[in-house]
Coordinates of C-alpha atoms in Angstrom, one line a residue:
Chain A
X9 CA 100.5 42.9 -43.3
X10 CA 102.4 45.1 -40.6
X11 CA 101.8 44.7 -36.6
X12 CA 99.2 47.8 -36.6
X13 CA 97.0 46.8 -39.3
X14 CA 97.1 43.2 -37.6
X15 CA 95.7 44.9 -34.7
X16 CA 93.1 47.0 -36.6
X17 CA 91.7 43.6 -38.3
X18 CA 91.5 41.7 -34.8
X19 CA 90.2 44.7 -33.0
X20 CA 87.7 45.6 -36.0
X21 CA 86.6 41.5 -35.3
X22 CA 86.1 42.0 -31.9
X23 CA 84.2 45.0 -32.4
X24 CA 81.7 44.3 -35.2
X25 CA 81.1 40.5 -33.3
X26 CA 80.2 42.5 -30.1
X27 CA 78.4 44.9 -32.2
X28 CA 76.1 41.7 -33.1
X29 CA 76.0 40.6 -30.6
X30 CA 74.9 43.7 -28.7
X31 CA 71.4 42.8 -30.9
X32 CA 71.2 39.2 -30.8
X33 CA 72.0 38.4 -27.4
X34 CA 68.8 37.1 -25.9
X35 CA 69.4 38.3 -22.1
X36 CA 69.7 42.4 -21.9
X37 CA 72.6 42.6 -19.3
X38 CA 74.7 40.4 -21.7
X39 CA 73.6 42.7 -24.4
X40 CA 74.7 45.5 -21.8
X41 CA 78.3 43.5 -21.0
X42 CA 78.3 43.2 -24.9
X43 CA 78.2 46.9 -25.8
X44 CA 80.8 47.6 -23.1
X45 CA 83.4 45.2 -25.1
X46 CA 81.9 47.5 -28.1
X47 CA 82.9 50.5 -26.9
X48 CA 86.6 49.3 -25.2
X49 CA 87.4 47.8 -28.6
X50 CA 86.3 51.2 -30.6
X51 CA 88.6 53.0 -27.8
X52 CA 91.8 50.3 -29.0
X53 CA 90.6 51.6 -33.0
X54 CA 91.1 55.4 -31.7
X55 CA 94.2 54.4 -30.0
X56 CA 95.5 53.4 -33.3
X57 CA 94.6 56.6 -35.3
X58 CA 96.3 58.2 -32.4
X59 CA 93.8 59.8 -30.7
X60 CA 94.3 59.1 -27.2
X61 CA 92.6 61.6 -25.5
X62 CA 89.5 60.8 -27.6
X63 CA 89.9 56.8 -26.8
X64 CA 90.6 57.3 -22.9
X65 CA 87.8 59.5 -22.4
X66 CA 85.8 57.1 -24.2
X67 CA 86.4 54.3 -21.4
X68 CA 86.4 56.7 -19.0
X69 CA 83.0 58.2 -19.6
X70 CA 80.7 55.5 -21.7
X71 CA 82.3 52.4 -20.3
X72 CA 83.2 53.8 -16.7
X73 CA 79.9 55.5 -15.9
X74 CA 77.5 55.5 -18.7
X75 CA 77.5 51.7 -18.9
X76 CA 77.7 51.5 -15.3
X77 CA 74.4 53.1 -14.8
X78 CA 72.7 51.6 -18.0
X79 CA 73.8 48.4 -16.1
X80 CA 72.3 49.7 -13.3
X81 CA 68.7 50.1 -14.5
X82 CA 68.7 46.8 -16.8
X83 CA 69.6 44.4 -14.4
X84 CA 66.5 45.9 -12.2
X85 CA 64.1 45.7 -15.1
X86 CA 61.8 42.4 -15.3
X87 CA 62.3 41.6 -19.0
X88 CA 59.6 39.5 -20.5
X89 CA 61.7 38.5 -23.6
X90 CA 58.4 36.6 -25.1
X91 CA 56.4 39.9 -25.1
X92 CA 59.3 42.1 -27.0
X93 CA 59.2 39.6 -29.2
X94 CA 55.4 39.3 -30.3
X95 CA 55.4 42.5 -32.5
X96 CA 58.5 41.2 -34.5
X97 CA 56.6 40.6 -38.1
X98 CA 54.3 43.5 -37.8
X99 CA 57.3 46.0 -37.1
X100 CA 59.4 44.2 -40.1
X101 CA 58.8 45.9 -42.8
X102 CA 59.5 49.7 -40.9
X103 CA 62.5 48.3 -39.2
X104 CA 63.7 46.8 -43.3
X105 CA 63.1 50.7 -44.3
X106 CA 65.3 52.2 -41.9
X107 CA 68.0 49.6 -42.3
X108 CA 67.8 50.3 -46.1
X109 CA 68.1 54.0 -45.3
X110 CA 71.2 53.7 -43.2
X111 CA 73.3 51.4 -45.4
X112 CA 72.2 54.1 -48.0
X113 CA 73.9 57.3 -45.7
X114 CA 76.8 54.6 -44.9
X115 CA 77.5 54.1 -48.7
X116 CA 77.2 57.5 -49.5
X117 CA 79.8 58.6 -46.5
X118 CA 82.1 55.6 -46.4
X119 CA 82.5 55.5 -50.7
X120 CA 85.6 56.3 -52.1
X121 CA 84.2 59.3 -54.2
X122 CA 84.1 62.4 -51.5
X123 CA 85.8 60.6 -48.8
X124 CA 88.6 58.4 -50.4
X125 CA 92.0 58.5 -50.0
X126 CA 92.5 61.2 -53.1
X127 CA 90.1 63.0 -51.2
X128 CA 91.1 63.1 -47.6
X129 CA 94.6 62.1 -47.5
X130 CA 95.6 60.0 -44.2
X131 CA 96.8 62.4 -41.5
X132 CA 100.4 62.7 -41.1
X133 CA 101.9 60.8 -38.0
X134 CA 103.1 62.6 -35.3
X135 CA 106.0 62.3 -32.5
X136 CA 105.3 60.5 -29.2
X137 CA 105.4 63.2 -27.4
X138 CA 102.9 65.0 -29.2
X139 CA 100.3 65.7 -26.7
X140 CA 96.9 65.4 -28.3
X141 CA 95.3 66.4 -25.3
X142 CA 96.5 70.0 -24.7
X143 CA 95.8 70.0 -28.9
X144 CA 92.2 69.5 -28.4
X145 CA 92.3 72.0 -25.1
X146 CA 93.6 74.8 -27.0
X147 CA 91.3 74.1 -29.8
X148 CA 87.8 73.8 -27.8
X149 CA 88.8 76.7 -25.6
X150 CA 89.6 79.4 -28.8
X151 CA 88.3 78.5 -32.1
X152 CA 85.4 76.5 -30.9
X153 CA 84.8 78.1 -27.4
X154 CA 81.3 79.5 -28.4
X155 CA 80.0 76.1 -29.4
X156 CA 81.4 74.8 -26.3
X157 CA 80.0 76.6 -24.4
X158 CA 76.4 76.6 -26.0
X159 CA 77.1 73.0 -25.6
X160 CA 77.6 73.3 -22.0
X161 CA 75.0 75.5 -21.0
X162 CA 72.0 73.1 -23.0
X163 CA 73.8 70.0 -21.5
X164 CA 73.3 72.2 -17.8
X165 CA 69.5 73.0 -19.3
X166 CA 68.8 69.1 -19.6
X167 CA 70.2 68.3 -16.2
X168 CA 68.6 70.7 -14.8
X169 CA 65.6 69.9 -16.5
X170 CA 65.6 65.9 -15.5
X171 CA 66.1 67.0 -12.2
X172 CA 62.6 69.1 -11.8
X173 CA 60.5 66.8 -13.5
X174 CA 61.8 63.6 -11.0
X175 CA 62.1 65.4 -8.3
X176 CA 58.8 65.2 -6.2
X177 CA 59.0 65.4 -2.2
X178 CA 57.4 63.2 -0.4
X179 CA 55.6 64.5 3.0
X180 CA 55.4 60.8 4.5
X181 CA 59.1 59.9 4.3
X182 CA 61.4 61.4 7.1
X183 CA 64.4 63.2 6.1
X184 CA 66.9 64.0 8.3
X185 CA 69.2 67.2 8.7
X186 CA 72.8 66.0 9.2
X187 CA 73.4 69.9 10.2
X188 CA 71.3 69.2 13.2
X189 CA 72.8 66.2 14.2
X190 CA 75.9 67.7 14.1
X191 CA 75.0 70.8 16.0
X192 CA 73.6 68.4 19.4
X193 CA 75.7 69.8 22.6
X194 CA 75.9 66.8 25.3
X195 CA 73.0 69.0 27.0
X196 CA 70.5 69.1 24.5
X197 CA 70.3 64.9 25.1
X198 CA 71.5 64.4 28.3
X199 CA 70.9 64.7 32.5
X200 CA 73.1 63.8 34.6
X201 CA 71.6 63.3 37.9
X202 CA 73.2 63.4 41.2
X203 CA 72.0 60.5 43.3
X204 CA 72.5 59.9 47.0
X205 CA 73.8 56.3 47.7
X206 CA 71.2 53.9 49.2
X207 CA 71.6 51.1 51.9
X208 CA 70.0 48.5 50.4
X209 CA 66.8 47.4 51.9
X210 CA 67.9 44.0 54.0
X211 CA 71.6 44.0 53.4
X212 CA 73.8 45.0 56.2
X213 CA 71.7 42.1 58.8
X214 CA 72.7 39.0 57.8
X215 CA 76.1 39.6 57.0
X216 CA 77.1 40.7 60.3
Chain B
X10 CA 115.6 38.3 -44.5
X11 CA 115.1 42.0 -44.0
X12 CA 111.1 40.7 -42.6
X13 CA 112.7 38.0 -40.4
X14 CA 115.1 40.6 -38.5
X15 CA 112.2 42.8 -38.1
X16 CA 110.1 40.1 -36.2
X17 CA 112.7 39.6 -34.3
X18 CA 113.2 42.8 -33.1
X19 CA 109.3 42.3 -31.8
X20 CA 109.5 39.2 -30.6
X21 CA 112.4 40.6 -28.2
X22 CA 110.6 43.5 -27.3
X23 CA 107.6 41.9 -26.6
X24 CA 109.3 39.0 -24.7
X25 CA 111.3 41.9 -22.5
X26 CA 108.0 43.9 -21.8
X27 CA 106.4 40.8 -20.7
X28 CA 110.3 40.2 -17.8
X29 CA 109.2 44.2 -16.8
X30 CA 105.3 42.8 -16.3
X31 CA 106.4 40.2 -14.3
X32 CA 109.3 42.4 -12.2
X33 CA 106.3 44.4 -11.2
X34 CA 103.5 42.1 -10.7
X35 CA 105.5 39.7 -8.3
X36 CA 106.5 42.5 -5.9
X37 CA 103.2 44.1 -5.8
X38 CA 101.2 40.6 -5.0
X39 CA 103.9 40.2 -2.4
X40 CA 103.3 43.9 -0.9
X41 CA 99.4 43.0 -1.2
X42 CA 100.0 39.6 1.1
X43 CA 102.0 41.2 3.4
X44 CA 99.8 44.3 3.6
X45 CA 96.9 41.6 4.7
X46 CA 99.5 40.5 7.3
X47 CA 100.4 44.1 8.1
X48 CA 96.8 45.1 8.4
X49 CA 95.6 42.3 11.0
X50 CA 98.7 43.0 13.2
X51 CA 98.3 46.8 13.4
X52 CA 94.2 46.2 14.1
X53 CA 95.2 44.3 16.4
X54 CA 97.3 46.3 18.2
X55 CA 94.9 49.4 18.1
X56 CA 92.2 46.9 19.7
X57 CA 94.7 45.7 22.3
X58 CA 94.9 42.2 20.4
X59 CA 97.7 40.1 19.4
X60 CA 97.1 39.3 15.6
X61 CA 98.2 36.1 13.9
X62 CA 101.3 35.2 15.8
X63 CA 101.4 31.1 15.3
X64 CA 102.5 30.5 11.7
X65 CA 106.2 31.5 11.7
X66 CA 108.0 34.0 13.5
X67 CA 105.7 36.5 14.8
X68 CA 103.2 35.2 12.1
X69 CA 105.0 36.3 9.5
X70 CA 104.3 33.2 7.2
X71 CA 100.7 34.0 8.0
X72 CA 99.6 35.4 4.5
X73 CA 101.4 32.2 2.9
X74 CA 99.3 29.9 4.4
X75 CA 96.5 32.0 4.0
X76 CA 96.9 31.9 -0.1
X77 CA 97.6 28.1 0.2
X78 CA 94.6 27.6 2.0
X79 CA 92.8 29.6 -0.5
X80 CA 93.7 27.8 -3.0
X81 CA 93.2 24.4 -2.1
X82 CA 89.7 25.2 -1.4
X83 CA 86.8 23.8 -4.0
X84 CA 85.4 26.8 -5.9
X85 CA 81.8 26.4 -6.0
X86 CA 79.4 27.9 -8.9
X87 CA 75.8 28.0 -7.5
X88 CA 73.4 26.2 -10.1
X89 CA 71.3 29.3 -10.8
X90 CA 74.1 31.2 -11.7
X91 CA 74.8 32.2 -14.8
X92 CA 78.1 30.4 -15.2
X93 CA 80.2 32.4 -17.8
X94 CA 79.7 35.9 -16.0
X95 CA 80.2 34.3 -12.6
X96 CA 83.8 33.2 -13.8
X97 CA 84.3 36.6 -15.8
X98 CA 83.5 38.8 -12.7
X99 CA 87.0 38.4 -10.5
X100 CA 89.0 38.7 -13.3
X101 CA 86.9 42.0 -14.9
X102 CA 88.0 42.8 -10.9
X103 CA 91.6 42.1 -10.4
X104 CA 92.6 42.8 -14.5
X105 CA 92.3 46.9 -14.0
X106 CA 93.6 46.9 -10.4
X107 CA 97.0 45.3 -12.1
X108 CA 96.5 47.0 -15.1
X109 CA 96.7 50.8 -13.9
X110 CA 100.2 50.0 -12.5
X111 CA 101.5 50.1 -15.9
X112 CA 102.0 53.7 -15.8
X113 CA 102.7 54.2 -12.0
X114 CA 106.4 56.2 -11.8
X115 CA 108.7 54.9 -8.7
X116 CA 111.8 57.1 -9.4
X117 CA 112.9 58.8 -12.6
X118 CA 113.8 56.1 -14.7
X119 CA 112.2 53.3 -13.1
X120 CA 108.8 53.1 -15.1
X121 CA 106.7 50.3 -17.5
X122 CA 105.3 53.2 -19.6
X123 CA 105.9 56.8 -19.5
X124 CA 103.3 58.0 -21.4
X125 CA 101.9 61.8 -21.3
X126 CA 98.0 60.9 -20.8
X127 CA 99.2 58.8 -17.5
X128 CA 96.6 60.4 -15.3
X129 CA 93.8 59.9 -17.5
X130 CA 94.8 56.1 -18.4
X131 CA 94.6 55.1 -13.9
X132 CA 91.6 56.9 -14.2
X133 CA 90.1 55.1 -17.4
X134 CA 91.3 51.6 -16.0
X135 CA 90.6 52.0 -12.5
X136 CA 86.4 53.5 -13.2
X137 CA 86.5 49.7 -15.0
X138 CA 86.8 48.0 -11.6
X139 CA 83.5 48.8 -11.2
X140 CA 82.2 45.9 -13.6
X141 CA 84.0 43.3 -11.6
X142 CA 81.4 43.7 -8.4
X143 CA 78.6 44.4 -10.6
X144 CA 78.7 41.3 -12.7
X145 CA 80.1 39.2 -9.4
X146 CA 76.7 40.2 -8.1
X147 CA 74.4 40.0 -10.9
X148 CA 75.8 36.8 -11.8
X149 CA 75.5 35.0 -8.6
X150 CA 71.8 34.8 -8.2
X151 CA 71.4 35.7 -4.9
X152 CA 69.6 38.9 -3.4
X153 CA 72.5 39.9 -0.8
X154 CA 74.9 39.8 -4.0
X155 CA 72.8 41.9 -6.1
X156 CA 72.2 44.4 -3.6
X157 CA 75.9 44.7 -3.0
X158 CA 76.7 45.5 -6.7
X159 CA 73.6 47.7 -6.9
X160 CA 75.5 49.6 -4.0
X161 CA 78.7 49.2 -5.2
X162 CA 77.8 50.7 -8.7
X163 CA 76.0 54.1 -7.2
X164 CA 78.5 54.4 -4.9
X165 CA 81.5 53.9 -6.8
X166 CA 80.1 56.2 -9.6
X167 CA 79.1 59.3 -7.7
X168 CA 83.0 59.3 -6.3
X169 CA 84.5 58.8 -9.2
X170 CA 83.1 62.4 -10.1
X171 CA 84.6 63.6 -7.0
X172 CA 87.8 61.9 -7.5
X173 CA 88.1 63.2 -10.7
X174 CA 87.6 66.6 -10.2
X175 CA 90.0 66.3 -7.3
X176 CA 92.9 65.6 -10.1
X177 CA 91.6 68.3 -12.2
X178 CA 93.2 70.4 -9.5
X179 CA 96.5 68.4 -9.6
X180 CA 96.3 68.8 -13.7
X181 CA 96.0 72.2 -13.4
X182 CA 98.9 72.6 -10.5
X183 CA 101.2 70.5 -13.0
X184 CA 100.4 71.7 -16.3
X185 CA 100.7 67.9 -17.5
X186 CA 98.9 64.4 -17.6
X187 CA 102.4 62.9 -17.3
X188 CA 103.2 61.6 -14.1
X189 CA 106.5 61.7 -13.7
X190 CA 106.4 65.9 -14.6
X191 CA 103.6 65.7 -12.4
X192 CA 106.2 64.5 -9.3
X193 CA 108.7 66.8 -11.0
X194 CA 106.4 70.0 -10.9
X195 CA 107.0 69.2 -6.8
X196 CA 110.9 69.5 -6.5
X197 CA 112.5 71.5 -4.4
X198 CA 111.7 69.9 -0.6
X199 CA 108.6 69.4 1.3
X200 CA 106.7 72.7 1.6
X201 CA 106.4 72.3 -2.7
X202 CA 104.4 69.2 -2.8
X203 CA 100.9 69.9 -4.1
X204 CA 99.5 69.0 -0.4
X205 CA 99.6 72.1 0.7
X206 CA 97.9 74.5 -2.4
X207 CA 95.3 71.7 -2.8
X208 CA 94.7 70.5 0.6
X209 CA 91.3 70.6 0.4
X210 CA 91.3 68.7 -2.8
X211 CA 93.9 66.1 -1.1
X212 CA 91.3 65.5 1.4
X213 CA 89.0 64.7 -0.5
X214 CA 90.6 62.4 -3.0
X215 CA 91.9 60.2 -0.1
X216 CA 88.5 59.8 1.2
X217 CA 87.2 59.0 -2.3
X218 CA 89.8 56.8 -2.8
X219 CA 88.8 54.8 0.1
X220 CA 85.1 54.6 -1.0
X221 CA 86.7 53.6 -4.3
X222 CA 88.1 50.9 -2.7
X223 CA 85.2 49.8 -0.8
X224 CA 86.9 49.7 2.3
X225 CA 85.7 50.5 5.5
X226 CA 83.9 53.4 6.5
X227 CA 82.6 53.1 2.8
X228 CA 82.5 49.1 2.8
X229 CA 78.3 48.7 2.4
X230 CA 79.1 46.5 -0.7
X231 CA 80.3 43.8 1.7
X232 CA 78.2 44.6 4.9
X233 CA 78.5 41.9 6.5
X234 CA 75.4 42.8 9.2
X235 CA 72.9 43.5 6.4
X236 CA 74.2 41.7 3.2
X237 CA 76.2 38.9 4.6
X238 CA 79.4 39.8 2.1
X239 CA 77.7 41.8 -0.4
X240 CA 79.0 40.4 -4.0
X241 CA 81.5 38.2 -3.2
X242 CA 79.0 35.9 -0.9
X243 CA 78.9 33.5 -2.9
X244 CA 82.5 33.0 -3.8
X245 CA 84.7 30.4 -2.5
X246 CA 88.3 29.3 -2.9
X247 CA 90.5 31.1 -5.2
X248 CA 87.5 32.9 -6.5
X249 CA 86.8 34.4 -3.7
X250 CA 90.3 35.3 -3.2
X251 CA 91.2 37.4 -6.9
X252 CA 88.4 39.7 -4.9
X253 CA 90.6 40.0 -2.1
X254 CA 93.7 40.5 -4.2
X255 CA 91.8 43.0 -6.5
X256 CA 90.5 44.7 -3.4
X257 CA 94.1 45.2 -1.6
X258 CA 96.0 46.3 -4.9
X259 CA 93.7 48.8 -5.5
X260 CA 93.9 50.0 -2.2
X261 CA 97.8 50.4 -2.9
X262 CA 97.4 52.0 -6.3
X263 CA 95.2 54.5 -4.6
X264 CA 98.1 55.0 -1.8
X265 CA 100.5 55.5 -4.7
X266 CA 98.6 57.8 -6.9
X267 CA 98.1 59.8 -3.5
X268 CA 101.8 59.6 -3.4
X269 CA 102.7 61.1 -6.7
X270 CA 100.2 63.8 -7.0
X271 CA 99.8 65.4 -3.6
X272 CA 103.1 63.9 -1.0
X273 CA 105.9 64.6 -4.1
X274 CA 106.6 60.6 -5.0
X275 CA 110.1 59.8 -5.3
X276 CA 111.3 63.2 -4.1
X277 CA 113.0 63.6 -0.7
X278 CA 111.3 66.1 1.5
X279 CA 114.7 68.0 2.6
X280 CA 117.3 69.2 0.3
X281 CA 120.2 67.5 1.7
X282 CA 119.1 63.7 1.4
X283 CA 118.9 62.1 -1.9
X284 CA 116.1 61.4 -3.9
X285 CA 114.7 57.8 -4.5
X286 CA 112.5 55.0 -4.3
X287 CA 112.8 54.7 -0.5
X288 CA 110.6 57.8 0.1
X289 CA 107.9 56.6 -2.8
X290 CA 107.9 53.7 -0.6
X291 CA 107.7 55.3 3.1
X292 CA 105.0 57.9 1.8
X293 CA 103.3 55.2 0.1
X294 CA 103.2 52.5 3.7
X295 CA 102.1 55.7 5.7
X296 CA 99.0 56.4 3.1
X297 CA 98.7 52.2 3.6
X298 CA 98.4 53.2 7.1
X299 CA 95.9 55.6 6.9
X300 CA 93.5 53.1 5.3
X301 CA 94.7 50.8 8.2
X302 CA 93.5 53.6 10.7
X303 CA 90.2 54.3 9.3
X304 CA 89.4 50.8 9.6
X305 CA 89.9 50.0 13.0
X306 CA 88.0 53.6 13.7
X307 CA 85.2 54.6 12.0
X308 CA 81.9 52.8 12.2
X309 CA 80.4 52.2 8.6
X310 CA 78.4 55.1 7.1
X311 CA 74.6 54.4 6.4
X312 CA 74.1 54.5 2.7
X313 CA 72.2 57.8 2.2
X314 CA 75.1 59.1 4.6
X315 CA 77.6 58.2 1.9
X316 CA 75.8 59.8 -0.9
X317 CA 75.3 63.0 0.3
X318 CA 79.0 62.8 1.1
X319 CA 80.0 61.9 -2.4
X320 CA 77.4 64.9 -4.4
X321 CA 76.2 67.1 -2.0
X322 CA 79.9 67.8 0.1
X323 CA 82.7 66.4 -1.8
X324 CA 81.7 67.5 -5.5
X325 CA 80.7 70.9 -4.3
X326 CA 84.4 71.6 -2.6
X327 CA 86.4 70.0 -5.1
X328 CA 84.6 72.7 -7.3
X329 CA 85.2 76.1 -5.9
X330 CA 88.8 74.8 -4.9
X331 CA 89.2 74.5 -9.2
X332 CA 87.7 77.8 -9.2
X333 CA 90.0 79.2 -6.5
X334 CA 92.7 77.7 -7.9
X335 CA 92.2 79.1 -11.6
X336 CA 91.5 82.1 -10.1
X337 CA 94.7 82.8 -8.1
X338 CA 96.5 82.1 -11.2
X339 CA 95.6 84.7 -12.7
X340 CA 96.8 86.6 -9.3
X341 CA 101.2 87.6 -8.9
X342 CA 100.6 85.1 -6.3
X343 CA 99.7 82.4 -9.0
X344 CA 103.4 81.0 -8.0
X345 CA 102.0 79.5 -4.8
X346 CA 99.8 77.3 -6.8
X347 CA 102.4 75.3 -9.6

């Protein structure tokens, strides 16, 4: 057994425990923390079929923000783990059909027949200073650039689109214009006022 | 025998990586003790105050006995924490904040990995920061934690946008995720560094990188006057400290990143003086300073303050800058721009 497929084994561990995990674990943040190991582990797998830019983006994006803000809204949910729990049996039998059906597209994907080694050959290795990224840029931005950019535009459609139907403006809340704040001269806010000094009544009589 | 010579060859390699580890992490705790040290004196100079001055000369053992203290101390776990997470949170927070050095260039030659996705691996690592505050706080059971990770996650995610955009510029200056081309796309004195045709991106990714940070005028994690300490309030001891140490190697990390994409790293600003790792230091301890100088100025922004900072200023001019920048290189004067 050589270093990298040591590596491949103990990250492929990690990955399918945390994957268990992700659906065991009774409380859902550590489910949350669970899928984040997931998803740095599959990042180390990517690594290792060289595909770097793939892999980093994968922590940058899913476990830098996605997770974050999946985190974000679990750990402000009140869970009643007892109620999620009371439909189990009845929901058994639709839950067994769909796990039937994916191990059936696994098995038909992951056999040897269409996608074996004969097959699909393992890519050749490449030098270190093969740059995978600017690979993938040139790639996206000639042969694929129209389904990029349809992808772009119904990514900018959904955001959009999330955006109108939250937002709702609220007449009883007070906003506040920071241009406003900004524009206040000394004027607008102040008087100075120009005061005669005063004796003080009584002082002045006993002193002297 | 052939199998034995090859482990060999591993075991030395992985034993001399782990001599370079350690010939980086040792100076770098030391620069974050003595940039506590450094930060307390020059506050206290800009507020007309002495700073430590008791424990050694001029108080220079001051951080020393600050760590010893720290680490005598009993680390207490509150009973209604959850006890696994509470211990996993400083490390999730101090292992990216050493981790992203790995790639940091300080002159040509001197580097732990040269690798050509560089810029994307600081900015993989460093968005996993994050996780330390959030679990710190989530863990601890208490409503002043909690609500300092809640604010620590939304804040540290809508400037990582910012941030990012804001090296999409320097990406597109240098023509490379690499570094060290990155510094070498600025030779040729001062007036090439990528300050000047992204200024407006520098800007912002020094203020982002102090929100980042979490350090004061973006500190609302900690605030002390609403939240106590934010996350770490219920950390002691040691504990308490890897926070601290996370918080102030970060805070350099930033002040070298800033170094080597926008002030020219290792490069000497004039012609006639000699490159090295003096000026990645200098350029790196003025950056420091700037952090320093922030602190003792600003007042701390309210939170809805610092988020339409972060989306509706920030995100808005790194944008048209990309755009501006793209656009000019198209232009004969696309020269000013590399």
């Amino acid at each position: 057994m050589t270093y990298t497929t040591a590596i491949f084994y103990f990250f492929a561990a990690i990955l399918v425990f945390a994957g268990l995990r992700v659906i065991t674990a009774r409380n859902p943040v550590h489910a949350a923390l669970y899928l984040v190991l997931a998803f740095f582990t599959a990042a180390g797998l990517w690594m290792l079929l060289e595909a770097e830019f793939l892999a980093i983006t994968l922590v940058l994006v899913y476990v830098g923000a996605v997770m974050v803000l999946f985190l974000f809204v679990v750990m402000m949910l009140d869970i009643n783990l007892e109620k999620l729990r009371e439909g189990f049996w009845d929901y058994l039998p639709l839950a067994g059909f769909v796990a039937v059906l994916l191990v059936i597209e696994m098995a038909l994907i992951l056999g040897s027949r269409h996608f074996g080694l004969e097959v699909m050959g393992a890519p050749a290795s490449h030098a270190a200073d093969y740059s995978n990224t600017k690979e993938l840029g040139r790639v996206l931005y000639t042969e694929y650039v129209y389904a990029f950019e349809l992808a772009a535009v119904i990514l900018l459609v959904a955001i959009v689109a999330a955006i109108a139907l939250t937002l709702r403006r609220r007449k009883d809340s007070k906003y506040i214009d920071p241009a406003e704040q900004v524009k206040v001269k000394r004027n607008d806010r102040l008087r100075i006022v120009k005061m005669q000094a005063t004796q003080r009544p009584g002082a002045g009589e006993g002193g002297a | 025998m052939e199998n034995v010579g090859m482990d060999w060859a591993a075991i030395q390699t992985v034993v001399w990586t782990l001599i370079k580890i350690l010939a980086l992490v040792v100076p770098l705790m030391l620069g974050v003790a003595y940039l506590t040290y450094a930060e307390r004196k020059i506050i206290g100079w800009m507020q007309v105050r002495i700073g430590p001055n008791r424990v050694g000369f001029q108080g220079l053992l001051q951080p020393i006995a600050d760590a010893v203290k720290l680490l005598m101390k009993e680390i207490i776990i509150p009973s209604g924490a959850s006890r696994g997470l509470f211990i996993l949170g400083p490390i999730l927070a101090i292992a990216p904040a050493l981790a992203a050095w790995a790639v940091i260039p300080f002159t040509d030659t001197l580097v732990l990995a040269n690798i050509n996705a560089g810029l994307l691996y600081v900015m993989a690592i460093t968005s996993m920061g994050v996780y330390g505050v959030i679990i710190a706080g989530w863990a601890s059971n208490s409503k002043y934690a909690f609500l300092g990770a809640m604010r620590s996650a939304a804040q540290i995610v809508s400037y990582e946008i910012a941030m990012g955009f804001a090296l999409v510029g320097v990406l597109m200056a240098a023509q490379s995720l690499n570094l060290s081309d990155i510094v070498h796309g600025q030779s040729g004195g001062w007036w090439h560094w990528y300050i000047w045709p992204l200024f407006p991106l520098f800007v912002v990714y020094l203020i982002s990188g102090v929100a980042e940070t979490n350090r004061a005028p973006f500190d609302v994690a900690e605030g002390e006057s609403e939240i106590v300490a934010g996350f770490h309030v219920e950390y002691s001891g040691m504990a308490f400290a890897v926070f601290f140490l996370a918080e102030y190697a970060n805070m350099i990390l930033i002040a070298a990143l800033t170094t080597l994409m926008f002030l020219g790293g290792w490069l000497s600003p004039v012609g006639f003086l000699p490159d090295g790792i003096v000026w990645w230091l200098l350029k790196t301890g003025f950056v420091l300073f700037l952090f320093l100088w922030f602190r003792a100025t600003f007042p701390r922004y309210r939170y809805d303050q610092i988020m339409r900072l972060g989306w509706k200023v920030f995100i808005p001019i790194t944008l048209v800058w990309i755009i501006v920048v793209g656009g000019m290189m198209q232009t004969p004067y696309g020269y000013l721009f590399h």
